Tab-separated table of C-alpha atoms in Angstrom:
chain	number	residue	atom	x	y	z
A	1	MET	CA	98.946	-25.509	110.100
A	2	LYS	CA	97.845	-28.308	107.832
A	3	THR	CA	94.270	-28.049	109.117
A	4	ARG	CA	94.260	-24.333	108.483
A	5	THR	CA	95.429	-24.623	104.836
A	6	VAL	CA	92.746	-27.224	104.113
A	7	ILE	CA	89.919	-25.302	105.817
A	8	VAL	CA	90.629	-21.931	104.180
A	9	PRO	CA	90.278	-23.232	100.570
A	10	VAL	CA	87.128	-25.191	101.504
A	11	ILE	CA	85.538	-22.138	103.177
A	12	ALA	CA	86.545	-19.958	100.193
A	13	ALA	CA	84.999	-22.462	97.769
A	14	ILE	CA	81.744	-22.581	99.768
A	15	ALA	CA	81.605	-18.785	99.952
A	16	ALA	CA	82.190	-18.460	96.193
A	17	THR	CA	79.495	-21.041	95.439
A	18	ALA	CA	77.019	-19.412	97.814
A	19	THR	CA	77.648	-16.039	96.207
A	20	CYS	CA	77.014	-17.466	92.725
A	21	PHE	CA	73.649	-18.903	93.730
A	22	ALA	CA	72.606	-15.985	95.932
A	23	ILE	CA	72.680	-13.443	93.087
A	24	PRO	CA	69.868	-14.113	90.587
A	25	PRO	CA	70.628	-13.616	86.914
A	26	PRO	CA	69.389	-10.328	85.487
A	27	SER	CA	65.849	-10.604	84.182
A	28	PRO	CA	65.322	-9.677	80.548
A	29	LYS	CA	63.767	-6.274	79.966
A	30	GLU	CA	60.049	-6.710	79.397
A	31	ILE	CA	59.067	-5.326	76.014
A	32	PRO	CA	55.737	-3.501	76.269
A	33	ALA	CA	52.835	-4.649	74.092
A	34	MET	CA	51.968	-2.376	71.197
A	35	HIS	CA	48.686	-2.198	69.298
A	36	ALA	CA	47.954	-1.693	65.617
A	37	SER	CA	44.572	-1.532	63.930
A	38	GLY	CA	42.985	-0.698	60.622
A	39	GLU	CA	41.075	-2.101	57.701
A	40	PHE	CA	42.161	-4.387	54.906
A	41	GLU	CA	40.903	-5.678	51.595
A	42	VAL	CA	41.320	-9.297	50.627
A	43	LYS	CA	41.133	-11.005	47.261
A	44	VAL	CA	40.640	-14.771	47.452
A	45	THR	CA	41.352	-16.771	44.287
A	46	PRO	CA	40.478	-20.489	44.085
A	47	GLN	CA	43.417	-22.692	43.060
A	48	LYS	CA	43.525	-26.226	41.660
A	49	ALA	CA	45.159	-29.045	43.574
A	50	ASP	CA	48.654	-29.607	42.206
A	51	ASN	CA	48.860	-33.385	42.754
A	52	ALA	CA	46.645	-36.470	43.017
A	53	ASP	CA	46.895	-36.756	46.822
A	54	ALA	CA	45.857	-33.124	47.315
A	55	GLU	CA	42.982	-33.576	44.873
A	56	ALA	CA	41.816	-36.724	46.701
A	57	GLY	CA	41.696	-34.745	49.980
A	58	GLY	CA	38.981	-32.557	48.493
A	59	PHE	CA	40.043	-29.414	50.340
A	60	ALA	CA	39.528	-25.957	48.927
A	61	ARG	CA	42.855	-24.330	48.078
A	62	LEU	CA	42.831	-20.537	47.851
A	63	ALA	CA	45.417	-17.862	47.054
A	64	LEU	CA	45.266	-14.786	49.297
A	65	ASN	CA	46.170	-11.240	48.310
A	66	LYS	CA	45.587	-8.557	50.966
A	67	ARG	CA	46.143	-4.826	51.306
A	68	TYR	CA	46.433	-3.559	54.894
A	69	HIS	CA	45.760	0.063	55.860
A	70	GLY	CA	46.333	1.887	59.157
A	71	THR	CA	49.203	1.280	61.534
A	72	LEU	CA	50.099	-1.720	59.378
A	73	ASP	CA	50.680	-0.405	55.852
A	74	ALA	CA	51.452	-3.568	53.937
A	75	ILE	CA	50.507	-6.251	51.474
A	76	GLY	CA	49.859	-9.849	52.481
A	77	GLN	CA	50.209	-12.819	50.166
A	78	GLY	CA	49.605	-16.417	51.043
A	79	GLU	CA	47.656	-19.592	50.706
A	80	MET	CA	44.711	-21.135	52.509
A	81	LEU	CA	43.395	-24.693	52.767
A	82	ALA	CA	39.770	-25.052	53.819
A	83	SER	CA	37.252	-27.756	54.579
A	84	GLY	CA	33.474	-27.570	54.861
A	85	ASP	CA	30.859	-25.436	53.170
A	86	GLY	CA	32.491	-22.118	54.116
A	87	SER	CA	29.294	-20.537	55.424
A	88	THR	CA	27.990	-22.659	58.300
A	89	ALA	CA	30.641	-25.250	59.149
A	90	GLY	CA	34.254	-25.985	58.376
A	91	ALA	CA	37.844	-25.164	59.161
A	92	TYR	CA	40.777	-23.386	57.586
A	93	VAL	CA	44.514	-22.969	57.910
A	94	ALA	CA	46.559	-20.370	56.082
A	95	ILE	CA	50.042	-18.984	55.933
A	96	GLU	CA	50.626	-15.411	54.827
A	97	LYS	CA	53.721	-13.288	54.248
A	98	VAL	CA	53.134	-9.640	55.186
A	99	SER	CA	55.518	-7.055	53.666
A	100	GLY	CA	55.489	-3.318	54.364
A	101	SER	CA	55.686	-1.168	57.474
A	102	LEU	CA	54.347	-1.537	60.978
A	103	ASP	CA	54.186	1.767	62.829
A	104	GLY	CA	56.838	3.107	60.453
A	105	ARG	CA	59.238	0.153	60.770
A	106	LYS	CA	59.848	-1.636	57.458
A	107	GLY	CA	60.238	-5.345	56.859
A	108	SER	CA	58.217	-8.504	56.531
A	109	PHE	CA	56.874	-11.298	58.728
A	110	VAL	CA	54.757	-14.429	58.412
A	111	LEU	CA	51.310	-15.027	59.925
A	112	LEU	CA	49.847	-18.452	60.691
A	113	HIS	CA	46.016	-18.566	60.639
A	114	SER	CA	43.614	-21.266	61.828
A	115	ALA	CA	39.938	-21.429	62.761
A	116	VAL	CA	36.897	-23.652	62.835
A	117	MET	CA	33.346	-22.569	62.066
A	118	VAL	CA	30.269	-23.955	63.806
A	119	GLY	CA	26.784	-22.680	63.013
A	120	GLY	CA	28.253	-19.902	60.885
A	121	VAL	CA	30.329	-18.551	63.794
A	122	PRO	CA	34.160	-18.768	63.829
A	123	ARG	CA	35.647	-20.490	66.893
A	124	ASP	CA	39.183	-20.920	68.092
A	125	TRP	CA	40.317	-18.293	65.584
A	126	SER	CA	44.058	-17.868	65.891
A	127	ILE	CA	46.371	-15.592	63.928
A	128	THR	CA	49.945	-15.621	65.201
A	129	VAL	CA	53.270	-14.248	64.025
A	130	VAL	CA	55.539	-17.172	63.144
A	131	PRO	CA	58.534	-17.002	65.534
A	132	GLU	CA	61.722	-15.519	64.070
A	133	SER	CA	59.995	-14.695	60.751
A	134	GLY	CA	60.494	-10.916	61.056
A	135	THR	CA	62.962	-9.262	58.672
A	136	GLY	CA	64.484	-5.795	58.389
A	137	GLU	CA	63.264	-3.431	61.098
A	138	LEU	CA	60.652	-6.044	62.109
A	139	LYS	CA	63.254	-8.582	63.228
A	140	GLY	CA	62.215	-10.067	66.583
A	141	LEU	CA	58.506	-9.318	66.049
A	142	GLU	CA	56.075	-11.376	68.157
A	143	GLY	CA	52.319	-11.031	68.273
A	144	SER	CA	48.805	-12.086	67.408
A	145	ALA	CA	45.881	-10.581	65.568
A	146	ARG	CA	42.096	-10.578	65.544
A	147	ILE	CA	40.020	-10.107	62.421
A	148	THR	CA	36.531	-8.635	62.422
A	149	ILE	CA	34.212	-8.823	59.451
A	150	ALA	CA	31.246	-6.461	59.715
A	151	GLY	CA	29.098	-5.006	56.978
A	152	GLY	CA	31.291	-6.643	54.349
A	153	LYS	CA	34.413	-4.826	55.627
A	154	HIS	CA	37.467	-6.501	57.130
A	155	SER	CA	39.416	-4.953	59.989
A	156	TYR	CA	42.319	-6.128	62.123
A	157	ALA	CA	43.505	-5.556	65.676
A	158	PHE	CA	47.141	-6.582	66.138
A	159	GLU	CA	48.873	-6.850	69.507
A	160	TYR	CA	52.614	-7.176	69.166
A	161	ARG	CA	56.010	-6.820	70.779
A	162	LEU	CA	58.997	-5.527	68.890
A	163	PRO	CA	62.483	-5.000	70.323
A	164	GLU	CA	63.789	-1.456	70.127
A	165	SER	CA	66.014	-0.889	67.134
């Protein structure tokens, strides 16, 4: 009898453990990618360095004011730091807060921009939604954008994921 009482709890413990590991956790529901596109205007205003260290760096500091049209109906405001001549070689980083509506959902989010330019051609251009920056109906927004400049006009293509509300 003693053997039996010891074996039963051990077998039950092994069975319970095996069951726990045999059933995989539920996978999160994949949120489908959405696409937004349209044109935008941008006003770039040069700013002065606000301290001696920034002035010594010699970078261009620029305020950004944008108006997005299309699926993204919003304004964007931010700041850019740039290096180089701006036409053939250089680099920039920017941070921009976008406020308005995306496919009818209202809120705001932040974009992080970076690129280098070689021979007048942008390379490694990256525009990404800052994680957890979405507010209102845009909470949980993830995504990235591409900008095209042709004939003096700016347009965007934005691929994003947004949880259902």
